[in-house]
Coordinates of C-alpha atoms in Angstrom, one line a residue:
Chain B
X1 CA 0.0 0.0 0.0
X2 CA 1.0 3.6 -0.7
X3 CA 0.4 7.2 0.3
X4 CA 0.1 10.0 -2.1
X5 CA 1.7 13.3 -0.9
X6 CA 1.0 16.5 -2.7
X7 CA 3.2 19.5 -2.2
X8 CA 1.6 22.8 -3.2
X9 CA 4.0 25.6 -3.9
X10 CA 3.9 29.0 -5.6
X11 CA 5.6 27.6 -8.8
X12 CA 4.4 24.1 -9.1
X13 CA 2.2 21.4 -7.5
X14 CA 4.3 18.2 -6.9
X15 CA 2.9 14.8 -6.2
X16 CA 4.6 11.6 -5.1
X17 CA 3.7 8.0 -4.6
X18 CA 5.1 7.2 -1.2
X19 CA 5.7 3.7 0.3
X20 CA 5.0 3.0 3.9
X21 CA 8.8 3.1 4.4
X22 CA 9.0 6.6 3.0
X23 CA 10.3 6.0 -0.4
X24 CA 9.0 7.9 -3.5
X25 CA 8.4 5.6 -6.3
X26 CA 6.6 7.8 -8.8
X27 CA 6.2 11.5 -9.3
X28 CA 4.0 14.0 -11.2
X29 CA 4.1 17.8 -11.3
X30 CA 2.0 20.5 -12.8
X31 CA 2.6 24.3 -12.9
X32 CA 0.8 26.4 -10.3
X33 CA -1.9 28.7 -11.9
X34 CA -4.1 31.6 -10.9
X35 CA -7.2 29.9 -9.8
X36 CA -10.8 31.0 -10.1
X37 CA -14.4 29.7 -9.3
X38 CA -14.4 27.9 -12.7
X39 CA -11.0 26.3 -12.4
X40 CA -10.0 25.8 -8.8
X41 CA -6.8 24.5 -7.3
X42 CA -8.7 21.1 -6.6
X43 CA -8.7 20.6 -10.4
X44 CA -4.9 20.8 -10.5
X45 CA -4.5 18.6 -7.4
X46 CA -6.7 16.0 -9.2
X47 CA -4.4 16.2 -12.2
X48 CA -1.4 15.5 -10.0
X49 CA -3.0 12.6 -8.1
X50 CA -4.1 11.0 -11.4
X51 CA -0.7 11.6 -12.8
X52 CA 1.0 10.0 -9.8
X53 CA -1.4 6.9 -10.0
X54 CA -0.7 6.6 -13.8
X55 CA 3.2 7.1 -13.3
X56 CA 3.2 4.5 -10.5
X57 CA 1.0 2.1 -12.3
X58 CA -1.3 1.7 -9.3
X59 CA -5.1 2.3 -8.7
X60 CA -6.8 4.3 -6.0
X61 CA -7.5 1.0 -4.2
X62 CA -3.7 0.8 -3.6
X63 CA -3.8 4.2 -1.8
X64 CA -4.1 4.5 2.0
X65 CA -4.8 8.2 1.7
X66 CA -3.9 11.5 0.1
X67 CA -2.1 14.2 2.1
X68 CA -1.7 17.9 0.8
X69 CA 0.8 20.4 2.1
X70 CA -0.3 23.9 1.4
X71 CA 1.4 27.3 2.2
X72 CA -0.7 29.8 4.2
X73 CA -3.4 29.4 6.7
X74 CA -5.2 26.0 6.6
X75 CA -8.1 24.7 8.6
X76 CA -7.0 21.1 8.7
X77 CA -10.0 20.0 10.7
X78 CA -12.4 21.1 8.1
X79 CA -10.1 20.6 5.1
X80 CA -10.3 24.2 4.0
X81 CA -7.6 26.5 2.7
X82 CA -8.4 29.6 4.7
X83 CA -6.0 32.0 3.1
X84 CA -2.9 31.8 1.1
X85 CA -0.9 34.9 0.0
X86 CA 1.6 33.5 -2.7
X87 CA -1.1 31.7 -4.6
X88 CA -4.2 33.9 -4.0
X89 CA -6.8 31.7 -2.4
X90 CA -9.5 32.3 0.2
X91 CA -11.8 29.8 1.9
X92 CA -11.4 26.9 -0.5
X93 CA -13.0 23.7 0.8
X94 CA -10.5 21.6 -1.1
X95 CA -10.8 18.3 0.8
X96 CA -14.6 18.2 0.2
X97 CA -14.0 19.0 -3.5
X98 CA -11.5 16.2 -3.9
X99 CA -13.6 13.7 -1.9
X100 CA -16.1 13.6 -4.8
X101 CA -13.4 11.9 -6.9
X102 CA -11.4 9.8 -4.4
X103 CA -12.9 7.4 -1.8
X104 CA -9.9 7.5 0.5
X105 CA -9.0 9.6 3.5
X106 CA -7.8 13.1 2.4
X107 CA -6.0 15.5 4.6
X108 CA -4.6 19.0 4.1
X109 CA -2.3 21.0 6.4
X110 CA 0.1 24.0 6.4
X111 CA 3.4 23.1 4.7
X112 CA 5.5 23.8 7.8
X113 CA 3.3 21.5 9.8
X114 CA 3.7 18.9 7.2
X115 CA 7.4 19.2 7.1
X116 CA 7.6 18.7 10.9
X117 CA 5.4 15.6 10.6
X118 CA 7.5 14.3 7.7
X119 CA 10.7 14.6 9.7
X120 CA 8.9 12.8 12.6
X121 CA 7.7 9.9 10.6
X122 CA 10.3 9.5 7.9
X123 CA 13.4 11.7 8.7
X124 CA 15.6 13.3 11.4
X125 CA 12.8 13.5 13.9
X126 CA 12.3 9.6 14.1
X127 CA 12.4 8.3 17.6
X128 CA 11.7 11.7 19.2
X129 CA 8.4 12.6 20.8
X130 CA 8.7 16.4 21.1
X131 CA 10.0 18.2 18.1
X132 CA 10.1 21.8 17.0
X133 CA 10.8 22.1 13.3
X134 CA 11.9 25.5 11.9
X135 CA 12.2 26.2 8.2
X136 CA 14.6 29.0 7.3
X137 CA 13.4 29.8 3.8
X138 CA 11.8 32.8 2.1
X139 CA 9.9 33.1 5.4
X140 CA 10.4 31.4 8.7
X141 CA 7.9 28.7 9.3
X142 CA 7.5 26.4 12.2
X143 CA 5.8 23.0 12.9
X144 CA 5.5 21.6 16.4
X145 CA 5.1 18.0 17.5
X146 CA 4.1 17.4 21.1
X147 CA 4.0 13.9 22.4
X148 CA 4.1 12.5 18.9
X149 CA 1.2 14.7 17.7
X150 CA 1.1 17.8 15.6
X151 CA 0.2 20.9 17.7
X152 CA -1.7 23.4 15.7
X153 CA -3.4 25.7 18.2
X154 CA -7.1 26.5 18.4
X155 CA -8.7 26.1 14.9
X156 CA -5.2 25.2 13.6
X157 CA -4.2 28.9 13.8
X158 CA -1.2 28.6 16.1
X159 CA 2.5 27.5 15.6
X160 CA 3.3 30.7 13.8
X161 CA 6.6 31.2 15.5
X162 CA 8.1 33.1 12.5
X163 CA 5.9 36.0 13.6
X164 CA 7.2 36.1 17.2
X165 CA 8.8 39.5 17.7
X166 CA 12.5 39.2 18.8
X167 CA 13.5 42.8 18.1
X168 CA 10.7 45.1 19.7
X169 CA 10.2 48.0 17.2
X170 CA 12.6 46.5 14.6
X171 CA 12.3 45.7 10.9
X172 CA 8.9 45.8 9.3
X173 CA 7.6 42.2 8.6
X174 CA 5.2 41.3 5.8
X175 CA 2.7 40.4 8.4
X176 CA 2.5 44.0 9.6
X177 CA 4.2 43.7 12.9
X178 CA 7.7 45.1 13.6
X179 CA 10.7 43.0 14.5
X180 CA 9.3 39.4 13.8
X181 CA 11.8 36.6 13.8
X182 CA 11.1 36.1 10.1
X183 CA 12.3 39.7 9.4
X184 CA 15.7 38.7 10.8
X185 CA 16.1 34.9 10.2
X186 CA 14.6 34.3 6.7
X187 CA 16.6 34.1 3.5
X188 CA 15.2 37.4 2.5
X189 CA 16.4 38.9 5.8
X190 CA 19.9 37.4 5.3
X191 CA 20.0 38.9 1.8
X192 CA 19.1 42.3 3.1
X193 CA 21.7 42.0 5.9
X194 CA 24.3 40.9 3.3
X195 CA 23.5 43.8 1.0
X196 CA 23.9 46.3 3.9
X197 CA 27.2 44.9 4.8
X198 CA 28.4 44.9 1.2
X199 CA 27.5 48.7 1.0
X200 CA 29.7 49.2 4.0
X201 CA 32.5 47.0 2.8
X202 CA 33.3 47.6 -0.8
X203 CA 36.3 45.4 -0.7
X204 CA 34.6 42.4 0.8
X205 CA 34.7 39.1 -1.1
X206 CA 30.9 39.2 -0.9
X207 CA 31.1 41.4 -4.0
X208 CA 33.0 38.8 -5.9
X209 CA 30.6 36.0 -4.8
X210 CA 27.5 37.9 -5.7
X211 CA 29.0 38.8 -9.2
X212 CA 29.9 35.2 -9.7
X213 CA 26.3 34.1 -8.8
X214 CA 24.7 37.0 -10.7
X215 CA 22.9 38.1 -7.5
X216 CA 23.2 38.4 -3.8
X217 CA 21.7 35.3 -2.3
X218 CA 21.5 33.5 1.0
X219 CA 24.8 31.8 0.2
X220 CA 26.8 35.0 -0.6
X221 CA 27.9 35.7 3.0
X222 CA 28.3 32.1 4.0
X223 CA 30.6 31.4 1.0
X224 CA 32.7 34.6 1.4
X225 CA 33.0 34.0 5.1
X226 CA 34.4 30.5 4.3
X227 CA 37.0 32.1 2.2
X228 CA 38.1 34.2 5.2
X229 CA 36.2 37.4 4.6
X230 CA 35.8 39.3 7.9
X231 CA 32.8 41.4 6.9
X232 CA 31.0 38.3 5.6
X233 CA 31.8 36.4 8.8
X234 CA 30.2 39.2 10.8
X235 CA 27.0 38.9 8.6
X236 CA 27.0 35.2 9.3
X237 CA 27.6 35.4 13.0
X238 CA 24.9 38.1 13.5
X239 CA 22.4 36.2 11.3
X240 CA 23.0 32.9 13.2
X241 CA 22.6 34.8 16.4
X242 CA 19.1 36.1 15.3
X243 CA 18.2 32.5 14.3
X244 CA 19.4 31.4 17.7
X245 CA 17.3 34.0 19.5
X246 CA 14.2 32.5 18.2
X247 CA 15.3 28.9 18.7
X248 CA 16.1 29.5 22.4
X249 CA 12.8 31.1 22.8
X250 CA 11.1 28.1 21.4
X251 CA 13.2 25.8 23.7
X252 CA 12.1 27.9 26.7
X253 CA 8.4 27.5 25.7
X254 CA 8.4 23.9 24.4
X255 CA 11.5 22.4 25.8
X256 CA 11.4 19.7 23.0
X257 CA 13.9 16.9 22.5
X258 CA 15.2 18.4 19.4
X259 CA 14.9 21.4 17.2
X260 CA 15.2 20.5 13.5
X261 CA 16.2 23.1 10.9
X262 CA 15.0 22.9 7.3
X263 CA 14.8 25.3 4.4
X264 CA 17.5 26.8 2.1
X265 CA 19.8 27.9 4.8
X266 CA 19.8 24.6 6.5
X267 CA 22.1 23.3 3.7
X268 CA 25.0 25.1 5.7
X269 CA 24.8 22.2 8.1
X270 CA 27.3 22.2 11.0
X271 CA 28.2 25.8 10.3
X272 CA 24.8 26.6 11.5
X273 CA 24.1 23.9 14.1
X274 CA 27.4 24.1 15.9
X275 CA 27.1 27.7 17.0
X276 CA 23.5 27.4 17.6
X277 CA 23.9 24.3 19.8
X278 CA 26.5 26.4 21.8
X279 CA 24.0 29.3 22.2
X280 CA 21.2 26.8 23.2
X281 CA 23.3 25.2 25.8
X282 CA 24.4 28.6 27.2
X283 CA 21.1 30.5 27.0
X284 CA 18.2 28.0 27.3
X285 CA 16.5 28.6 30.7
X286 CA 18.0 26.7 33.6
X287 CA 20.7 24.9 31.7
X288 CA 22.0 23.7 35.1
X289 CA 19.0 21.7 36.0
X290 CA 16.8 21.4 32.9
X291 CA 17.1 18.7 30.0
X292 CA 19.2 19.7 27.0
X293 CA 17.6 20.7 23.7
X294 CA 19.4 19.3 20.6
X295 CA 19.7 21.4 17.4
X296 CA 19.9 19.4 14.2
X297 CA 19.5 19.6 10.5
X298 CA 16.3 18.2 9.1
X299 CA 17.0 15.3 6.7
X300 CA 14.2 15.1 4.0
X301 CA 15.6 18.0 2.0
X302 CA 13.9 18.4 -1.4
X303 CA 11.4 15.7 -0.7
X304 CA 10.2 17.2 2.5
X305 CA 7.2 18.6 0.9
X306 CA 5.9 15.3 -0.6
X307 CA 6.9 13.1 2.3
X308 CA 5.5 15.7 4.8
X309 CA 2.2 15.7 3.0
X310 CA 2.2 11.9 3.0
X311 CA 2.9 11.8 6.6
X312 CA -0.5 13.5 7.3
X313 CA -2.0 10.2 6.3
X314 CA 0.0 7.9 8.3
X315 CA 0.2 10.0 11.4
X316 CA -3.5 9.8 11.5
X317 CA -3.3 6.0 11.6
X318 CA -0.9 5.9 14.5
Chain E
X1 CA -14.7 16.1 50.4
X2 CA -11.9 18.7 50.3
X3 CA -8.6 19.5 48.6
X4 CA -5.7 20.9 50.4
X5 CA -3.8 23.5 48.5
X6 CA -0.4 24.6 49.7
X7 CA 1.2 27.8 48.3
X8 CA 4.9 28.0 48.9
X9 CA 6.4 31.5 48.7
X10 CA 9.6 33.3 49.6
X11 CA 8.0 34.8 52.8
X12 CA 5.4 32.3 53.9
X13 CA 3.9 28.8 53.2
X14 CA 0.1 29.1 53.1
X15 CA -2.4 26.3 53.2
X16 CA -6.1 26.2 52.6
X17 CA -8.9 23.7 52.9
X18 CA -10.7 23.9 49.6
X19 CA -14.2 22.7 48.8
X20 CA -14.9 21.0 45.4
X21 CA -16.6 24.3 44.5
X22 CA -13.4 26.2 45.1
X23 CA -14.2 27.9 48.4
X24 CA -11.5 28.1 51.0
X25 CA -13.0 27.2 54.4
X26 CA -9.9 27.1 56.6
X27 CA -6.3 28.4 56.4
X28 CA -3.0 27.9 58.1
X29 CA 0.3 29.7 57.4
X30 CA 3.9 29.3 58.6
X31 CA 7.0 31.4 57.7
X32 CA 9.3 30.2 55.1
X33 CA 12.8 29.3 56.6
X34 CA 16.2 28.4 55.3
X35 CA 16.0 24.6 54.9
X36 CA 18.7 22.1 55.4
X37 CA 19.2 18.2 55.4
X38 CA 18.0 18.2 59.0
X39 CA 14.9 20.4 58.6
X40 CA 13.6 20.2 55.1
X41 CA 10.7 22.1 53.5
X42 CA 8.6 19.0 53.7
X43 CA 8.6 19.5 57.5
X44 CA 7.0 22.9 57.1
X45 CA 4.6 21.7 54.5
X46 CA 3.5 19.0 57.1
X47 CA 2.9 21.7 59.6
X48 CA 0.8 23.7 57.2
X49 CA -1.3 20.5 56.2
X50 CA -1.8 19.5 59.8
X51 CA -2.7 23.1 60.6
X52 CA -5.2 23.3 57.9
X53 CA -6.8 19.9 59.0
X54 CA -7.0 21.2 62.6
X55 CA -8.4 24.6 61.6
X56 CA -11.0 23.0 59.3
X57 CA -11.9 20.3 61.9
X58 CA -11.5 17.5 59.3
X59 CA -9.4 14.4 59.2
X60 CA -7.1 13.2 56.3
X61 CA -9.9 10.9 55.4
X62 CA -11.9 13.9 54.2
X63 CA -9.2 15.0 51.8
X64 CA -9.1 14.0 48.1
X65 CA -5.5 15.1 47.7
X66 CA -2.9 17.6 48.5
X67 CA -1.5 20.0 45.9
X68 CA 1.7 22.1 46.3
X69 CA 2.5 25.2 44.3
X70 CA 6.2 25.9 44.3
X71 CA 8.3 28.7 42.7
X72 CA 11.2 27.6 40.5
X73 CA 11.8 24.4 38.5
X74 CA 9.7 21.5 39.5
X75 CA 9.7 17.9 38.2
X76 CA 6.0 17.3 38.6
X77 CA 6.0 13.8 37.3
X78 CA 8.5 12.6 39.9
X79 CA 7.4 15.1 42.6
X80 CA 10.8 16.7 42.9
X81 CA 11.8 20.4 43.4
X82 CA 14.6 20.5 41.0
X83 CA 15.7 24.0 41.8
X84 CA 14.4 27.1 43.5
X85 CA 16.3 30.4 43.6
X86 CA 14.3 32.6 46.1
X87 CA 14.1 29.7 48.6
X88 CA 17.4 28.0 48.1
X89 CA 16.4 24.4 47.4
X90 CA 18.0 21.8 45.0
X91 CA 16.6 18.3 44.2
X92 CA 14.2 17.9 47.1
X93 CA 11.9 14.8 46.6
X94 CA 9.1 16.5 48.5
X95 CA 6.3 14.3 47.4
X96 CA 8.0 11.1 48.4
X97 CA 8.8 12.8 51.8
X98 CA 5.2 13.7 52.4
X99 CA 3.8 10.4 51.2
X100 CA 5.2 8.8 54.4
X101 CA 2.7 10.8 56.4
X102 CA -0.4 11.2 54.3
X103 CA -2.1 8.3 52.4
X104 CA -3.7 10.6 49.8
X105 CA -2.6 11.7 46.2
X106 CA 0.1 14.5 46.5
X107 CA 1.0 16.7 43.5
X108 CA 3.6 19.5 43.2
X109 CA 4.0 21.9 40.4
X110 CA 5.4 25.2 39.4
X111 CA 3.4 28.1 40.9
X112 CA 2.7 29.7 37.4
X113 CA 1.4 26.4 36.2
X114 CA -0.8 26.0 39.3
X115 CA -2.2 29.5 38.8
X116 CA -3.1 28.7 35.2
X117 CA -4.9 25.4 36.3
X118 CA -6.5 27.4 39.2
X119 CA -8.1 29.8 36.8
X120 CA -9.1 26.9 34.5
X121 CA -10.8 25.1 37.2
X122 CA -12.1 27.7 39.6
X123 CA -11.6 31.1 38.0
X124 CA -11.7 33.2 34.8
X125 CA -10.6 30.3 32.6
X126 CA -13.7 28.3 33.3
X127 CA -15.3 27.0 30.1
X128 CA -12.2 27.6 28.0
X129 CA -10.1 24.8 26.6
X130 CA -7.0 26.6 25.5
X131 CA -5.6 29.1 28.0
X132 CA -2.3 31.0 28.3
X133 CA -2.0 32.5 31.8
X134 CA 0.7 35.1 32.4
X135 CA 1.6 36.6 35.8
X136 CA 3.0 40.1 35.8
X137 CA 4.8 40.1 39.1
X138 CA 8.3 40.4 40.4
X139 CA 9.1 38.2 37.4
X140 CA 7.0 37.2 34.4
X141 CA 5.7 33.6 34.7
X142 CA 3.4 31.6 32.4
X143 CA 1.3 28.6 32.5
X144 CA -0.3 27.0 29.4
X145 CA -3.4 24.9 29.2
X146 CA -3.9 23.0 25.9
X147 CA -7.1 21.2 25.4
X148 CA -7.9 21.3 29.1
X149 CA -4.6 19.9 30.1
X150 CA -1.5 21.7 31.6
X151 CA 1.3 21.8 29.0
X152 CA 4.6 21.6 30.7
X153 CA 7.1 20.6 27.9
X154 CA 9.6 17.7 28.1
X155 CA 10.4 16.8 31.8
X156 CA 8.2 19.6 32.8
X157 CA 10.8 22.2 31.7
X158 CA 8.9 24.3 29.2
X159 CA 6.3 27.0 29.5
X160 CA 8.9 29.6 30.6
X161 CA 7.7 32.3 28.3
X162 CA 9.1 35.0 30.6
X163 CA 12.5 34.2 29.3
X164 CA 11.5 34.6 25.6
X165 CA 13.7 37.4 24.2
X166 CA 11.6 40.3 22.8
X167 CA 14.4 42.8 22.6
X168 CA 17.5 41.1 21.0
X169 CA 20.5 42.4 22.8
X170 CA 18.4 44.4 25.3
X171 CA 18.3 44.6 29.1
X172 CA 20.2 41.9 31.0
X173 CA 17.8 39.4 32.7
X174 CA 18.4 37.4 35.9
X175 CA 18.5 34.3 33.7
X176 CA 21.6 35.5 32.0
X177 CA 20.1 36.3 28.6
X178 CA 19.6 39.7 27.3
X179 CA 16.2 41.2 26.4
X180 CA 13.9 38.6 28.0
X181 CA 10.3 39.6 28.2
X182 CA 10.5 39.4 32.0
X183 CA 13.2 42.2 31.9
X184 CA 10.6 44.5 30.3
X185 CA 7.2 43.4 31.6
X186 CA 7.8 42.5 35.2
X187 CA 7.0 44.7 38.1
X188 CA 10.8 45.1 38.7
X189 CA 11.1 46.2 35.0
X190 CA 8.2 48.7 35.3
X191 CA 9.9 50.1 38.5
X192 CA 13.2 50.6 36.6
X193 CA 11.3 52.2 33.7
X194 CA 9.5 54.5 36.1
X195 CA 12.7 55.7 37.8
X196 CA 14.3 56.3 34.5
X197 CA 11.4 58.6 33.5
X198 CA 11.4 60.3 36.8
X199 CA 15.1 61.2 36.4
X200 CA 14.2 62.7 33.0
X201 CA 11.1 64.6 34.3
X202 CA 11.8 66.1 37.6
X203 CA 8.3 67.9 37.5
X204 CA 6.4 64.7 36.9
X205 CA 3.6 63.7 39.4
X206 CA 5.4 60.4 39.6
X207 CA 7.7 62.1 42.2
X208 CA 4.7 63.1 44.3
X209 CA 3.2 59.6 44.1
X210 CA 6.5 58.0 45.0
X211 CA 7.0 60.3 47.9
X212 CA 3.4 59.6 49.1
X213 CA 4.0 55.8 48.9
X214 CA 7.5 56.1 50.4
X215 CA 9.0 54.3 47.3
X216 CA 8.7 53.9 43.6
X217 CA 6.5 50.9 42.9
X218 CA 4.6 49.3 40.1
X219 CA 1.7 51.6 40.8
X220 CA 3.6 55.0 40.7
X221 CA 3.4 55.5 36.9
X222 CA -0.2 54.1 36.7
X223 CA -1.5 56.5 39.5
X224 CA 0.3 59.5 38.1
X225 CA -0.9 58.8 34.6
X226 CA -4.5 58.6 35.8
X227 CA -3.9 62.1 37.3
X228 CA -3.0 63.3 33.8
X229 CA 0.8 63.2 34.1
X230 CA 2.2 62.9 30.4
X231 CA 5.5 61.4 31.3
X232 CA 3.8 58.8 33.5
X233 CA 1.4 58.1 30.7
X234 CA 4.4 57.5 28.4
X235 CA 5.8 55.0 30.9
X236 CA 2.5 53.2 31.1
X237 CA 2.0 53.1 27.3
X238 CA 5.5 51.7 26.7
X239 CA 5.2 49.2 29.5
X240 CA 1.9 48.0 28.1
X241 CA 3.4 47.7 24.7
X242 CA 6.2 45.5 26.0
X243 CA 3.6 43.3 27.8
X244 CA 1.7 43.2 24.5
X245 CA 4.7 42.1 22.4
X246 CA 5.0 38.9 24.5
X247 CA 1.2 38.3 24.6
X248 CA 0.9 38.5 20.7
X249 CA 4.0 36.2 20.4
X250 CA 2.2 33.7 22.6
X251 CA -1.0 34.1 20.7
X252 CA 0.8 33.4 17.4
X253 CA 2.4 30.4 18.9
X254 CA -0.5 28.9 20.9
X255 CA -3.6 30.7 19.5
X256 CA -5.5 30.0 22.7
X257 CA -9.1 31.0 23.4
X258 CA -8.0 33.5 26.0
X259 CA -4.8 35.0 27.7
X260 CA -5.4 35.7 31.3
X261 CA -3.3 38.2 33.2
X262 CA -2.4 37.6 36.9
X263 CA 0.1 39.1 39.3
X264 CA 0.4 42.6 40.9
X265 CA 0.1 44.6 37.7
X266 CA -3.1 42.9 36.8
X267 CA -4.9 45.0 39.4
X268 CA -5.0 47.7 36.8
X269 CA -7.8 45.9 35.1
X270 CA -9.2 47.4 32.0
X271 CA -6.4 50.1 31.8
X272 CA -4.3 47.1 30.9
X273 CA -6.7 44.8 29.0
X274 CA -8.2 47.5 26.8
X275 CA -5.0 48.6 25.0
X276 CA -3.7 45.0 25.0
X277 CA -6.9 43.7 23.3
X278 CA -6.5 46.4 20.7
X279 CA -2.9 45.5 20.1
X280 CA -3.8 41.8 19.9
X281 CA -6.6 42.3 17.4
X282 CA -4.3 44.5 15.2
X283 CA -1.1 42.4 15.4
X284 CA -1.9 38.7 16.0
X285 CA -1.1 36.9 12.9
X286 CA -3.8 36.7 10.2
X287 CA -6.3 38.7 12.1
X288 CA -8.4 38.7 8.9
X289 CA -8.9 34.9 8.9
X290 CA -7.8 33.5 12.2
X291 CA -9.9 33.2 15.4
X292 CA -9.6 36.1 17.9
X293 CA -7.7 35.7 21.1
X294 CA -9.3 37.5 24.1
X295 CA -7.2 39.3 26.8
X296 CA -8.7 39.2 30.3
X297 CA -7.8 39.5 33.9
X298 CA -7.4 36.4 36.0
X299 CA -9.9 36.3 38.8
X300 CA -8.5 34.4 41.7
X301 CA -6.3 37.2 43.0
X302 CA -4.9 36.6 46.5
X303 CA -6.2 33.1 46.6
X304 CA -4.7 32.1 43.2
X305 CA -1.8 30.3 45.0
X306 CA -3.9 28.1 47.3
X307 CA -6.6 27.4 44.8
X308 CA -4.2 26.8 41.9
X309 CA -2.4 24.2 44.1
X310 CA -5.7 22.6 44.9
X311 CA -6.5 22.4 41.3
X312 CA -3.6 20.1 40.8
X313 CA -5.6 17.5 42.6
X314 CA -8.9 17.9 40.8
X315 CA -7.4 18.3 37.3
X316 CA -5.9 14.9 37.9
X317 CA -9.4 13.5 38.5
X318 CA -11.0 15.0 35.3

């Protein structure tokens, strides 16, 4: 038997046929469109599901269930996309729409929640019971597992740690608040911080790196710092410190077994986790008498979306 | 049948005989001492329990259980005081010590957790399922109820929201971090903010108020502001904004039904909740599509300690 995981993104909707062990044996992708009343996102998800079944040469009878990971605010209980910014959507009862076509359990949840579940079921979170997953990507997303279960807050509207203020009165965030963690620890924030340092340091290797890549990216400062550039190292150190402020906050609030880092920046691996673990051990509340919180890199990488969505199905069965 | 609630504080250990409806029908108090191997805190808790039984003219057979609320870090699963700062204690297995004398269920938990439970069972939290309780006192404590159950984090070491950083690199906190919420939203922080404003504004009514009270207190700025003093109003506004930053963070993370405010500052009532509710409605993530989080004053006041401790017993039975 298989799961189908569907990863909805701003550019594409990717589906995968997932074995119970977490292997992806077939894939199908469509481009994301602008959806309307006439042609809704459920139509495209159907194309993806049917494509996955055809590619995998299986029928719906071989499927334990379909999971959908969706950016934005999702009412997972009622199966409704409440609101999505990147793909303009509002109050779409997507699970009910799909149920007409597939007689299997269908689940939808926020993409960061899915990623957390995916790590718990198939990835670096295996064997832990209490996990905080943080994605350092375009934004900062979080998914929280408490006692082996996804914690979503009332009406699935919690676990938005990216919008926790860490710099009162600081940078304006997309959400409207000032000083959100996301405004300091996302890739977009790191790019802004890198550009500001480049302006101040015209001789920095960051200029070379940006020229070579054709743009300033989340890697610019990390690569230049590796080559010994001091200004770049300062950018990296300060960025990691911002990331750490939020992680320690979450450790004090949830005291999980482990915090897992995903998203583009997590590719930096130990360069990220080593200073963050040090900060965690030094600053988490009551280090002397409280259990340690480990900081690790998430393991599912590019398949996190599909596997996380598939995990919605099996986590329901456990 | 009755509960016994024991409220351990830096100055005194207060006990109460609590009916199942939450009325306190007898009380007994002893002074807190410096404890040693020879004379431990369990000895004094015994005095309080025996005193309460005698005052209430009941026997241990009339008692459903004993609950103890303790400041500091408590391992509630194992019944151990891990660490307490105000009353120097380390790794005291107080429940096992008391079990030798009383054949009833005995529970211990952190005082802020108890206060949250107390409000949930007997106070302003009745009828809600998801509650964040925040005490604005000497420090900033928090207790979190999820789905009607106390959330404590792994090994009961979570729910320390007072040490969430809201001002990265800001004021030094007692815990060692910089910029903790507690360093901005506690009574001690408000007093510091008030004194700083008094230095800048020698004509402010805050000087009169402080002279009348004999000291600068958490009330000084609030009272002077009420009398129309602008500098005092600025202190109050900024203080409330600091409180609000942490509350909105917790709303984004937990999305509870209600946030309840306790502790000395909560006596300001609507002067506190009215601007905080406004900030919450404006700044909590996704106000347009997510459920509202109410901000209210906790109701148990001076009896919060005893009733919260007693609630440890009945919450176990529900």
